[in-house]
PDB file of C-alpha atoms and ligand atoms in Angstrom:
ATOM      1  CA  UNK A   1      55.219  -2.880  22.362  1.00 63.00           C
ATOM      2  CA  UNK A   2      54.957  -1.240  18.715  1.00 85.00           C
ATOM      3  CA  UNK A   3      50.974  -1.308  17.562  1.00 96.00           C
ATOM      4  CA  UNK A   4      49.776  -3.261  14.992  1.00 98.00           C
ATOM      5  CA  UNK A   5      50.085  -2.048  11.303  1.00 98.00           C
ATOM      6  CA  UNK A   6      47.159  -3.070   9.792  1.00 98.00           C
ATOM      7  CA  UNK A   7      46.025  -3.817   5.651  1.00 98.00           C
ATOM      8  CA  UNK A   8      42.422  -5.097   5.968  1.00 98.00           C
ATOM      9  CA  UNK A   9      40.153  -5.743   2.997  1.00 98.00           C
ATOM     10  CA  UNK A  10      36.489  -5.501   3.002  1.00 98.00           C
ATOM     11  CA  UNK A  11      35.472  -7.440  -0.149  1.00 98.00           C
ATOM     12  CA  UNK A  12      31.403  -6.158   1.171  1.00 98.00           C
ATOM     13  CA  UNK A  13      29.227  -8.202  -0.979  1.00 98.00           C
ATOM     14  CA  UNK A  14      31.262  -8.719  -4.070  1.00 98.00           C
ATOM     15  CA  UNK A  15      32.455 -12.123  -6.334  1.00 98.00           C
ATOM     16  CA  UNK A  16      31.268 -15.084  -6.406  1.00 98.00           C
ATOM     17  CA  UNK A  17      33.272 -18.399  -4.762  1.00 97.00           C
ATOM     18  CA  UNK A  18      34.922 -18.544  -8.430  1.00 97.00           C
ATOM     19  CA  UNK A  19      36.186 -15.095  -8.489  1.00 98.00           C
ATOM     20  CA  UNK A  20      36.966 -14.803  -4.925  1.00 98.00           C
ATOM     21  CA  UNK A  21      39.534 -17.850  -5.503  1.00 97.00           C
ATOM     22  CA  UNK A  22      41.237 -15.977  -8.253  1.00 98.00           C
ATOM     23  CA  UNK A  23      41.759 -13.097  -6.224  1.00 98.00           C
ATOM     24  CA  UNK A  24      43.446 -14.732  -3.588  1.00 98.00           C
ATOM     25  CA  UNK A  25      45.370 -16.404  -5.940  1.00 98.00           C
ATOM     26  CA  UNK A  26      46.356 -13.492  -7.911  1.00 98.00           C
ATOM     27  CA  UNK A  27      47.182 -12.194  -4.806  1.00 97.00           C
ATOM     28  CA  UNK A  28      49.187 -14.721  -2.733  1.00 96.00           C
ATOM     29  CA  UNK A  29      51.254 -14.981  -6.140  1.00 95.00           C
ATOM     30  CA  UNK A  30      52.578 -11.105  -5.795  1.00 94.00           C
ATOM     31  CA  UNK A  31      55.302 -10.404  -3.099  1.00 86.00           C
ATOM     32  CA  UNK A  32      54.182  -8.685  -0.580  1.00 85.00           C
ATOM     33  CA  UNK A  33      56.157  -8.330   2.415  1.00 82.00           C
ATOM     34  CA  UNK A  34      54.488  -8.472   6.442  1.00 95.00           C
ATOM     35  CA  UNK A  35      57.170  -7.491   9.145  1.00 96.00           C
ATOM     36  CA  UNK A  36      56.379  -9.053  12.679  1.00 96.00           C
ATOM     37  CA  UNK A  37      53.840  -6.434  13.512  1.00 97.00           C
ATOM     38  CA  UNK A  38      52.345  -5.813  10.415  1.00 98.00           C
ATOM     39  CA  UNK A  39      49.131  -7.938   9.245  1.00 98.00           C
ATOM     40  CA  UNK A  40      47.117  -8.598   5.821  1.00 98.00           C
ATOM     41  CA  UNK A  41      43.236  -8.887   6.971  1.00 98.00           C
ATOM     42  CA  UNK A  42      40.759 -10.393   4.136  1.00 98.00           C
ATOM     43  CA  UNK A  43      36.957  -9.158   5.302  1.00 98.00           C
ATOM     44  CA  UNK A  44      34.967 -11.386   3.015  1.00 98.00           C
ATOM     45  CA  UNK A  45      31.414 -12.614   2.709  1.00 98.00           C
ATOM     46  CA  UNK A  46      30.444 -15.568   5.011  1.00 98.00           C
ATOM     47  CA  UNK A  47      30.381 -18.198   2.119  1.00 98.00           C
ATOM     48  CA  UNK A  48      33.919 -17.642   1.393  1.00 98.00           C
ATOM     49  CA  UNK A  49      35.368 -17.136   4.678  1.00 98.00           C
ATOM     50  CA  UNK A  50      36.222 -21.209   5.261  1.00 98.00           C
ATOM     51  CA  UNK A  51      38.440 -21.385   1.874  1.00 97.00           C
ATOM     52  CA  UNK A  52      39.727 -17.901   2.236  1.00 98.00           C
ATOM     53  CA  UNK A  53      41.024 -19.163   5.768  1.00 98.00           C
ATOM     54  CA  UNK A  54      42.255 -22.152   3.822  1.00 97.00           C
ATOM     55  CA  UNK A  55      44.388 -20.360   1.201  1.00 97.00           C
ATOM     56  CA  UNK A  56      46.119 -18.345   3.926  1.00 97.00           C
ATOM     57  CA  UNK A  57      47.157 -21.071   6.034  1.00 95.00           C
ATOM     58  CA  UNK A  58      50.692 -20.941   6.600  1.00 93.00           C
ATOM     59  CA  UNK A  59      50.776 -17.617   4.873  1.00 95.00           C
ATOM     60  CA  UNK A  60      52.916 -15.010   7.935  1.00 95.00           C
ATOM     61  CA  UNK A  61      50.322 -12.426   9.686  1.00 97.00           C
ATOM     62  CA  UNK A  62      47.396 -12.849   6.935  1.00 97.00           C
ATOM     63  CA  UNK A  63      43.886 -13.386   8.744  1.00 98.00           C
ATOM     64  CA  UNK A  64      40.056 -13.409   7.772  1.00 98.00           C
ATOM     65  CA  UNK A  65      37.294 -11.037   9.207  1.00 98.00           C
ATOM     66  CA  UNK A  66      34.080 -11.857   9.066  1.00 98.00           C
ATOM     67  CA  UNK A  67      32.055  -8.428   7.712  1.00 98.00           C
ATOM     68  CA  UNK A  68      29.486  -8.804  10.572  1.00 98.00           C
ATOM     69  CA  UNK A  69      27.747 -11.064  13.292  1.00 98.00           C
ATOM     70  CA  UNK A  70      24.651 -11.419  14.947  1.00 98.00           C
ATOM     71  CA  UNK A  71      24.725  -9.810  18.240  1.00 98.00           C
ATOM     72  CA  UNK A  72      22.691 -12.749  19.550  1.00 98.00           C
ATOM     73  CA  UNK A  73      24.536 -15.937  20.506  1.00 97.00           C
ATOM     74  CA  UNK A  74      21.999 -18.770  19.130  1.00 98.00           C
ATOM     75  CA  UNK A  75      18.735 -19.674  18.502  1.00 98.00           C
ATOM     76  CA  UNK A  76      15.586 -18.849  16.175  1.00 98.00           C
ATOM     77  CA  UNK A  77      16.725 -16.027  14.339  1.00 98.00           C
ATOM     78  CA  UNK A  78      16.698 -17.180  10.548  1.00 98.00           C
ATOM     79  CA  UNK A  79      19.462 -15.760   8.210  1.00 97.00           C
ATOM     80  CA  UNK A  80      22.307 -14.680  11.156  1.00 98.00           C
ATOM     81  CA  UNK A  81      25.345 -16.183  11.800  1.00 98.00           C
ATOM     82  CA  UNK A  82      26.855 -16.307  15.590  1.00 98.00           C
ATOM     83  CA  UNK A  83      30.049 -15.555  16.491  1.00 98.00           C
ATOM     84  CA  UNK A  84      30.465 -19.027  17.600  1.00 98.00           C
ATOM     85  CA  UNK A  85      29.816 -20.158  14.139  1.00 98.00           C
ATOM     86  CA  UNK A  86      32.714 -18.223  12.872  1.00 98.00           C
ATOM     87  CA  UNK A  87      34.892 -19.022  16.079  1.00 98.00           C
ATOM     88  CA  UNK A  88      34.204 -22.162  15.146  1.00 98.00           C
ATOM     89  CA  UNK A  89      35.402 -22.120  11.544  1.00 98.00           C
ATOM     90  CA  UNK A  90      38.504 -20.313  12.673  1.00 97.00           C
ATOM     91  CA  UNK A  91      37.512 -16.732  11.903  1.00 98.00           C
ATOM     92  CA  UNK A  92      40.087 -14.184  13.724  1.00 98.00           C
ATOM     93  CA  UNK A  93      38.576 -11.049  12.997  1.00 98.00           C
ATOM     94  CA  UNK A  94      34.861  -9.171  12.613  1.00 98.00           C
ATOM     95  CA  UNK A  95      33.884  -5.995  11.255  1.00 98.00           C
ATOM     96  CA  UNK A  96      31.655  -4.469  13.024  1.00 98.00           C
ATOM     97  CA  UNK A  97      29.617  -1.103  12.959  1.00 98.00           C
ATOM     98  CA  UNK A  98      30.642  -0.498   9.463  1.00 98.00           C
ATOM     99  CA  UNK A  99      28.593   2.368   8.332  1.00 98.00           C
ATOM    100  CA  UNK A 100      26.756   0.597   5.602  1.00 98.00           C
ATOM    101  CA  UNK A 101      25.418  -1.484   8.653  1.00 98.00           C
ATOM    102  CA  UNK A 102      24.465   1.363  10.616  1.00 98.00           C
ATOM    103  CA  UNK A 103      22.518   2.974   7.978  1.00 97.00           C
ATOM    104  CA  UNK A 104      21.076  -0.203   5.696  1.00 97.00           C
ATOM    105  CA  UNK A 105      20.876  -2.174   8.858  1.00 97.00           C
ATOM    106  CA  UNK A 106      19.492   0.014  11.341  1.00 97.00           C
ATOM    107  CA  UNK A 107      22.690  -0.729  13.845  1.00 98.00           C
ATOM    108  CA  UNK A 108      22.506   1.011  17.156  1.00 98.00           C
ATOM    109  CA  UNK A 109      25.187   1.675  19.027  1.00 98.00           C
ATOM    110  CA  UNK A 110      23.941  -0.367  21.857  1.00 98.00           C
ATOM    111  CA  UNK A 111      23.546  -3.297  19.140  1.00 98.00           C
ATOM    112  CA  UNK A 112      26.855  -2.838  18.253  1.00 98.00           C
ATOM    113  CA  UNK A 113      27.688  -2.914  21.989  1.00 98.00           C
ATOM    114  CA  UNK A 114      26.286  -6.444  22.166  1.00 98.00           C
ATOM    115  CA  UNK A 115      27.976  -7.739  18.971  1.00 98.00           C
ATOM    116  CA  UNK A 116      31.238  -6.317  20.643  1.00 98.00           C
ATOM    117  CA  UNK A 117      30.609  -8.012  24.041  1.00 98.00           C
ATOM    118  CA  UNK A 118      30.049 -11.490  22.054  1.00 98.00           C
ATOM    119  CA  UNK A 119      33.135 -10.936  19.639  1.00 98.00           C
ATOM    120  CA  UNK A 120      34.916 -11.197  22.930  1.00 98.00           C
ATOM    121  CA  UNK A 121      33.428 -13.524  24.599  1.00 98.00           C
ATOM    122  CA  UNK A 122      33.992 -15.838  22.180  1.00 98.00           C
ATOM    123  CA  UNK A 123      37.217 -14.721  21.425  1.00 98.00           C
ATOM    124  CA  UNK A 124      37.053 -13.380  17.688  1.00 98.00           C
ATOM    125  CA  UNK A 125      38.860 -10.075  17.463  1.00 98.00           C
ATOM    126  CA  UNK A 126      36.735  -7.019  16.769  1.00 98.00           C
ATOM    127  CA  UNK A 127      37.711  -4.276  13.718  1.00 98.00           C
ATOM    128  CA  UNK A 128      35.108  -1.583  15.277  1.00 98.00           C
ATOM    129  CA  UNK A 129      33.848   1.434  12.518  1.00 98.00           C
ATOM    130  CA  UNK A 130      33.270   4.920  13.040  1.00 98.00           C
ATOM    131  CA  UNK A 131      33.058   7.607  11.289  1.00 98.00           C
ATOM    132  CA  UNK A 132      30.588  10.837  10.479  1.00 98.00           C
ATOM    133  CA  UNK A 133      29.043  11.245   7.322  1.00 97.00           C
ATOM    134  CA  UNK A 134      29.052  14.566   5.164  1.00 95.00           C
ATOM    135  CA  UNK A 135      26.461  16.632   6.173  1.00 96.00           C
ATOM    136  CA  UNK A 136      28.417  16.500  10.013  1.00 97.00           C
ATOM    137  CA  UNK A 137      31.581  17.053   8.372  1.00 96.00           C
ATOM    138  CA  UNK A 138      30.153  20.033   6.948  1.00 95.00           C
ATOM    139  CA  UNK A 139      28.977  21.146  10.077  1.00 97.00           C
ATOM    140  CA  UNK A 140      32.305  20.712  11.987  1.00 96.00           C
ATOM    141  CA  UNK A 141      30.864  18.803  14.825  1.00 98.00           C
ATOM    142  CA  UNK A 142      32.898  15.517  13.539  1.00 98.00           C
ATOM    143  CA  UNK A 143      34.473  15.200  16.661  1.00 98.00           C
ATOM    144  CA  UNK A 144      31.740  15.149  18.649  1.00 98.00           C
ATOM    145  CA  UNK A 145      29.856  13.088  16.583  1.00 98.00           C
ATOM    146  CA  UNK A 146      32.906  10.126  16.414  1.00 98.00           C
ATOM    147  CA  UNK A 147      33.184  10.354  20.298  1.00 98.00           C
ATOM    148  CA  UNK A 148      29.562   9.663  20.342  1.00 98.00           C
ATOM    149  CA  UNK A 149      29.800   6.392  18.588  1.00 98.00           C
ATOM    150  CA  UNK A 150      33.257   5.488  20.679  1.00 98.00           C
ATOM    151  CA  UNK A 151      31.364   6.073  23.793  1.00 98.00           C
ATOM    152  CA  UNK A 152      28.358   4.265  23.462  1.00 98.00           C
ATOM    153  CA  UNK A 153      29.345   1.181  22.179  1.00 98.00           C
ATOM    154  CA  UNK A 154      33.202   0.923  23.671  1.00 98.00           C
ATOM    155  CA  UNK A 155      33.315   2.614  27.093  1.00 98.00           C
ATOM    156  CA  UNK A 156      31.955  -0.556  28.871  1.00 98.00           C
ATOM    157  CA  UNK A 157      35.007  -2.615  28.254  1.00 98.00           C
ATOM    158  CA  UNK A 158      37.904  -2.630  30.453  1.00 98.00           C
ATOM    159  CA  UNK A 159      41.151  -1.642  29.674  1.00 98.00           C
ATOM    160  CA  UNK A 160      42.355  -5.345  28.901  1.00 97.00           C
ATOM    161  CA  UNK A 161      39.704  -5.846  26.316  1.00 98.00           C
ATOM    162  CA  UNK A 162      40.878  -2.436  24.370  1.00 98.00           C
ATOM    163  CA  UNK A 163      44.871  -3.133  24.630  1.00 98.00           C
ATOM    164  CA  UNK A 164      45.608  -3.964  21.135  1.00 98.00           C
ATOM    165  CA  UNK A 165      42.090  -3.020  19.705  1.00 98.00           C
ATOM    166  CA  UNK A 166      41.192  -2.554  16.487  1.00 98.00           C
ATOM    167  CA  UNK A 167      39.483   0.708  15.894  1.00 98.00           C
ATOM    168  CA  UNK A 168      38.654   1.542  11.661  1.00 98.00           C
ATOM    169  CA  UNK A 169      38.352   5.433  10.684  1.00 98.00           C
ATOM    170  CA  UNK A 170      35.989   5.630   7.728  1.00 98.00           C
ATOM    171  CA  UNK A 171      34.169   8.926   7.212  1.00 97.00           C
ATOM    172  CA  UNK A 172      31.414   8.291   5.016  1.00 96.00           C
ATOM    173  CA  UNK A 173      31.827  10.948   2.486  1.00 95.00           C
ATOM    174  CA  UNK A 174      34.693   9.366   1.223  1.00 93.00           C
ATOM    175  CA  UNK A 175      33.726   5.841   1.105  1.00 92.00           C
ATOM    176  CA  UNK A 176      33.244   4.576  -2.406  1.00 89.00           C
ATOM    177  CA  UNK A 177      33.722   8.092  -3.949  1.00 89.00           C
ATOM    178  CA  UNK A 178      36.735   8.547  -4.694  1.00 84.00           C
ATOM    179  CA  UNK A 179      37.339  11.712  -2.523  1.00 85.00           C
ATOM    180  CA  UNK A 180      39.770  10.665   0.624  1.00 87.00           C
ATOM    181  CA  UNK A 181      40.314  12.763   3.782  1.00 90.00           C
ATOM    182  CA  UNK A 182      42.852  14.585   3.127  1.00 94.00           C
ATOM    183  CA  UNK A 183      46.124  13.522   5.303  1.00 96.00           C
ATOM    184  CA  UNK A 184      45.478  16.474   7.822  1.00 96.00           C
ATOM    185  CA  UNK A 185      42.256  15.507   8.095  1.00 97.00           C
ATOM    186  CA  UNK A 186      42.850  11.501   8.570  1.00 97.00           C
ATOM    187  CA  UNK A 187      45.452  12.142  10.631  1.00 98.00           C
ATOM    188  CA  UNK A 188      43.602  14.909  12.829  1.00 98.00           C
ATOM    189  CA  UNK A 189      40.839  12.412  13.343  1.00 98.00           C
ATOM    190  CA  UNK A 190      42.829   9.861  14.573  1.00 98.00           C
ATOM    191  CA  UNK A 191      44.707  11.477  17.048  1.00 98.00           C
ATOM    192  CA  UNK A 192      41.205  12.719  18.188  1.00 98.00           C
ATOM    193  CA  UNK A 193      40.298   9.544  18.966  1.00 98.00           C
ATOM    194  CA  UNK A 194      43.275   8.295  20.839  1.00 98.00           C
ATOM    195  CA  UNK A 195      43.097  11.283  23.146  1.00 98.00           C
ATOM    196  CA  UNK A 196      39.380  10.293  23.717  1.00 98.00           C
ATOM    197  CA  UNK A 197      40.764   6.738  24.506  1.00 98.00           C
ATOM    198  CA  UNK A 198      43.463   8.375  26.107  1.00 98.00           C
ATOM    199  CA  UNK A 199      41.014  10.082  28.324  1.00 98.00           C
ATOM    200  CA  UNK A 200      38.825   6.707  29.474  1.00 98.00           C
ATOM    201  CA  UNK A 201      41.925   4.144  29.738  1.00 98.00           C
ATOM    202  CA  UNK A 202      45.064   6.260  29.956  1.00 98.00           C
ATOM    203  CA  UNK A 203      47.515   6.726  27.584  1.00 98.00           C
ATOM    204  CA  UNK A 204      49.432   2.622  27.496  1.00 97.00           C
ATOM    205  CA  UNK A 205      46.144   1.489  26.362  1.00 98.00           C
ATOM    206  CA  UNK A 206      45.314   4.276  23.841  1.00 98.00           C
ATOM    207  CA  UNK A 207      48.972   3.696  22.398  1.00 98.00           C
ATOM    208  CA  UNK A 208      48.016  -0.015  21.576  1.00 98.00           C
ATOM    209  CA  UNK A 209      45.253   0.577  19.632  1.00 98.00           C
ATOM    210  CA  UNK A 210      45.342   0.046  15.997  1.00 98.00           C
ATOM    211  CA  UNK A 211      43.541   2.849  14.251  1.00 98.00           C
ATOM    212  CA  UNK A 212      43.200   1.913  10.452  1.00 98.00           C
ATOM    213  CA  UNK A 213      41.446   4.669   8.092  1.00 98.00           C
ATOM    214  CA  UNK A 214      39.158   3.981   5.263  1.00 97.00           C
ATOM    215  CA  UNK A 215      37.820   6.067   2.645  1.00 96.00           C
ATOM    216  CA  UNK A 216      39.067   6.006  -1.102  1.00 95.00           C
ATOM    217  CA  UNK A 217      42.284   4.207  -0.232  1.00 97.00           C
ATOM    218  CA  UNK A 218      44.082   2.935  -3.547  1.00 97.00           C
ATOM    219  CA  UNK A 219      47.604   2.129  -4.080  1.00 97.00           C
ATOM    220  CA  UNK A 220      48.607   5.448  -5.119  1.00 97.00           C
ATOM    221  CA  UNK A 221      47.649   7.418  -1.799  1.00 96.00           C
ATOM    222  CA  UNK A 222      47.898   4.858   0.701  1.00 97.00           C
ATOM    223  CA  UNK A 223      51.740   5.348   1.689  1.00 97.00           C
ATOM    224  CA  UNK A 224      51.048   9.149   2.296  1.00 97.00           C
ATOM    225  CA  UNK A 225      48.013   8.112   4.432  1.00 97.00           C
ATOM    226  CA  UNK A 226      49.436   5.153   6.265  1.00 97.00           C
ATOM    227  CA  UNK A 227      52.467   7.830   7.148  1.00 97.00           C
ATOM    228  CA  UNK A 228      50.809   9.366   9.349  1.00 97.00           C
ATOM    229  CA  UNK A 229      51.867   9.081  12.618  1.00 97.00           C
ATOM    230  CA  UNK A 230      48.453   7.767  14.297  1.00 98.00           C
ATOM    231  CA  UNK A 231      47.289   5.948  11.210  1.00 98.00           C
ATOM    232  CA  UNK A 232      47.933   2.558  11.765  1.00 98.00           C
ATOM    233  CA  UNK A 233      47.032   0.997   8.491  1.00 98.00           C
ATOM    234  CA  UNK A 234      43.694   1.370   6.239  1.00 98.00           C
ATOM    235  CA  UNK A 235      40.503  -0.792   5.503  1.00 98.00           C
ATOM    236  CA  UNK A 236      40.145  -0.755   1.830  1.00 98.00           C
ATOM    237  CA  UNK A 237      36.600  -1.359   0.018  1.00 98.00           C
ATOM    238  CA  UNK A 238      37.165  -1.257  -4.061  1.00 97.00           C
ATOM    239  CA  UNK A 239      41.218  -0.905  -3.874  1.00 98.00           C
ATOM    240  CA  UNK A 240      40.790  -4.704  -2.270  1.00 98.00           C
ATOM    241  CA  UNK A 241      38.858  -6.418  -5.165  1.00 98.00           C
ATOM    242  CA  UNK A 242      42.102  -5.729  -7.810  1.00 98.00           C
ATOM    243  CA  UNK A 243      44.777  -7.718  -6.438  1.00 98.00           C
ATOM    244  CA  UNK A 244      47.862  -5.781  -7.787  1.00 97.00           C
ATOM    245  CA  UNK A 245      46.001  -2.585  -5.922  1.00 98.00           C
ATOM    246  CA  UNK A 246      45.568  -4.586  -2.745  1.00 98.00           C
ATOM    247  CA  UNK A 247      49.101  -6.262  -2.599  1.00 97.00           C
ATOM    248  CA  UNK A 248      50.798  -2.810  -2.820  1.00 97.00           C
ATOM    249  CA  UNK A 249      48.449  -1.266  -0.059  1.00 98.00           C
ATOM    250  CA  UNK A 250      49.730  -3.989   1.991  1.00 97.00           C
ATOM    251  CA  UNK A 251      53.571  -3.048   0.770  1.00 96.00           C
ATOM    252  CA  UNK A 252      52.562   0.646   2.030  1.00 97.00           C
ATOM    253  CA  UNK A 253      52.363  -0.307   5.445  1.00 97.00           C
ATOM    254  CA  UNK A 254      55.104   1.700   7.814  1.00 87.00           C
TER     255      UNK A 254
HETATM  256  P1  13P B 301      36.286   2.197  -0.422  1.00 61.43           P
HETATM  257  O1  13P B 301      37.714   1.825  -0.226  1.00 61.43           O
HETATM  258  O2  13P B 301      35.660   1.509  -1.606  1.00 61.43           O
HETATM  259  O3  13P B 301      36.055   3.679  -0.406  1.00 61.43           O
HETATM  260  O4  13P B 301      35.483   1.597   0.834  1.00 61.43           O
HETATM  261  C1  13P B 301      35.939   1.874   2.114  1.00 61.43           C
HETATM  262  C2  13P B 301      35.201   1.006   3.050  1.00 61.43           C
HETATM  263  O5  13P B 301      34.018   1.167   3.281  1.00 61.43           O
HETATM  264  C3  13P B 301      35.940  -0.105   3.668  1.00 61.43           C
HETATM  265  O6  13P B 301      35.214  -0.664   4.709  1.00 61.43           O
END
């Protein structure tokens, strides 16, 4: 079974209901092209998430992720949103563990563990984040430091759960800067991590996981990226707010 290609967005907190219609718009009005096992992903805030599901409907391999969920399941814990909340508006996918969460957010990798274990449980897909930020980089001990966060919040699931996972590469020193990995570098990085998936669940499983990078994609690098051969796809921050950037990320995919 080929892997998913992946194009996600991750609109963060960005637009307003008004300007969040236009972009879809915009967008659903360019061609863009999804093959069987390719798939347009729109992370956008919760408010939007119900029309932004509407507006796709009937639209070939385009879904909506929720940008995060509490990693309780119900109860008195003002200003979260469950998983079965989105479940039950039809979400399909949920960022989790991006790094603005970690840092801004205080996420743990046992937090992110729990949000994980709910995301499945309820049967939402997870897009799970990882990635080192510069000062590691700098150090060389990126590797380490990315099998860290794998471990700790993935190596409890069984091999079922991570067959056709979603895993997102985003090294921090490139988010929002304008400075990408390099292709080397994206590429290196991901095959690092399917050989550390490799390791846990054997190489079937490792082969079905989706590894998308983001960092400072834009139209004008992402075929070079997405060409790699264990780069599955990317998830885009300011590329995805301009629709003619977005629509010809997603008509990069392989
Ligand atoms: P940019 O594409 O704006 O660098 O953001 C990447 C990102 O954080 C996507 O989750």
């Amino acid at each position: 079974m080929m892997r998913k290609q992946i194009a996600a967005a991750n609109w963060k907190m960005n637009l307003t209901l008004q300007q969040a219609d236009q972009l879809i718009d915009e967008l659903l009005d360019i061609p863009h092209d999804l093959k069987d096992y390719q798939e347009a992903v729109f992370g956008v805030p919760f408010p939007f998430l119900f029309n932004i599901k509407n507006k796709l409907a009937g639209k070939k391999n385009s879904f909506v992720a929720a940008q995060n969920c509490s990693d309780k399941n119900a109860g008195a814990y003002t200003g979260e949103v469950s998983a079965a909340m989105l479940k039950s508006i039809a979400v399909d996918y949920v960022i989790i563990g991006h790094s603005e969460r970690r840092e801004y957010f205080n996420e743990s990798h046992a937090t992110l563990a729990d949000k994980i274990n709910i995301c499945f449980e309820t049967g939402l897909k997870p897009i799970f984040c990882c990635g080192e930020p510069l000062a590691i980089r700098e150090a060389e001990t990126q590797n380490s430091f990315v099998e860290t966060q794998l471990t700790e919040s993935l190596f409890h699931l069984n091999a079922q759960q991570l067959t056709g996972f979603v895993i997102a590469y985003e090294p921090i020193w490139a988010i929002g800067t304008g400075k990408t990995a390099s292709n080397e570098q994206a590429q290196e990085m991901h095959a690092h991590i399917r050989s550390i998936m490799a390791g846990q669940y054997g190489a079937v499983v490792a082969d079905s996981i989706s590894i998308l990078y983001g960092g400072s994609v834009k139209a004008n690098n992402a075929k070079a990226i997405f060409c790699q051969p264990d780069v599955d796809g990317g998830l885009i921050g300011g590329a995805s707010l301009v629709a003619t950037e977005f629509a010809a990320i997603i008509n990069s995919l392989k």
